[in-house]
């Protein structure tokens, strides 16, 4: 039986975009949405109560992700961006099935894997959480498009807690970054994918480690280009909006989230609590 083409004609361009992550990592994607799609409103959900997703089972991640999808739909979102690699790797299909074609679902792994596979990359390294690395989705997804690429994935679980604690350009993050990137698995890579949406917050330190030797992929940019393409295809891009609104919900309040969101989105960012 042929797959039915999705029909999103019940949606309107004026509805907000829904974005979620376990915490502050997805803000790297939200920030790129603000930059590339400045007319769009968005609603961001950070599941800080259950962070880190990278240490959770598939079943737990599926449970949290589908509940968040429900919440974003209840807020009238026109698309859901899973701005979390661990949730993409473990719950993409389940979230898609859950929303049952009601809104488009955009993930952070497939668009990046496809882009890397079609450009000239031979030895690709991926650093990510345990939940993402254990799923093997980056390797599968890249090799689906280009089976000649060598992909080495390394779990780097100390990065998310350090970032959520607000460390950046600090001896702690320098030591963690140095320790992981010098792992022999990543010895011959030419390209590095930051397979966790938190990691761009340490991009300076990561680039500093490599100098010009390794190309570090800008995943938020690739993901938002994909989002733009999908919204455009379904006539859901908002054309003008003099005062875009950004709303943030957390399942538990954290100081660092407010700090990063204020830095990214200026002024006072209002964070509301939504228990999950
Ligand atoms: N930002 C996330 C990711 O991309 C989640 C990290 C975590 O909660 O462990 O995987």
Coordinates of N, CA and C and ligand atoms in Angstrom, one line a residue, residues 21-22 51-54 84-86 129 160 196-198, ligand 1:
X21 N 13.5 19.8 24.1 CA 14.8 19.2 24.4 C 14.7 18.8 25.9
X22 N 15.7 18.1 26.4 CA 15.7 17.7 27.8 C 16.0 19.0 28.7
X51 N 16.2 15.5 32.9 CA 17.5 15.6 32.3 C 18.5 14.8 33.1
X52 N 19.5 14.1 32.6 CA 19.8 14.0 31.2 C 19.1 12.8 30.5
X53 N 18.6 13.0 29.3 CA 17.9 12.0 28.6 C 19.0 10.9 28.1
X54 N 20.2 11.4 28.0 CA 21.3 10.5 27.5 C 21.5 9.3 28.3
X84 N 16.5 17.5 20.2 CA 17.3 16.6 21.1 C 17.7 15.4 20.3
X85 N 19.0 15.1 20.3 CA 19.4 13.9 19.6 C 19.0 12.6 20.3
X86 N 19.1 12.6 21.6 CA 18.7 11.4 22.4 C 17.2 11.1 22.2
X129 N 25.4 11.6 23.4 CA 25.1 11.0 24.6 C 25.1 9.5 24.4
X160 N 27.0 17.1 29.0 CA 25.7 17.7 29.2 C 25.6 18.2 30.7
X196 N 24.7 16.2 19.8 CA 23.9 16.6 21.0 C 23.7 18.1 20.9
X197 N 22.5 18.5 21.0 CA 22.2 19.9 20.8 C 22.8 20.8 21.9
X198 N 23.3 20.2 23.0 CA 24.0 21.0 24.0 C 25.4 21.4 23.6
Ligands
LIG1 N1 20.4 17.9 24.1 C1 20.2 16.5 24.2 C2 20.7 15.7 23.0 O1 20.8 16.3 21.9 C3 20.0 15.8 25.4 C4 21.1 15.6 26.3 C5 20.7 14.9 27.5 O2 19.7 15.2 28.1 O3 21.4 13.9 27.9 O4 20.9 14.5 23.1

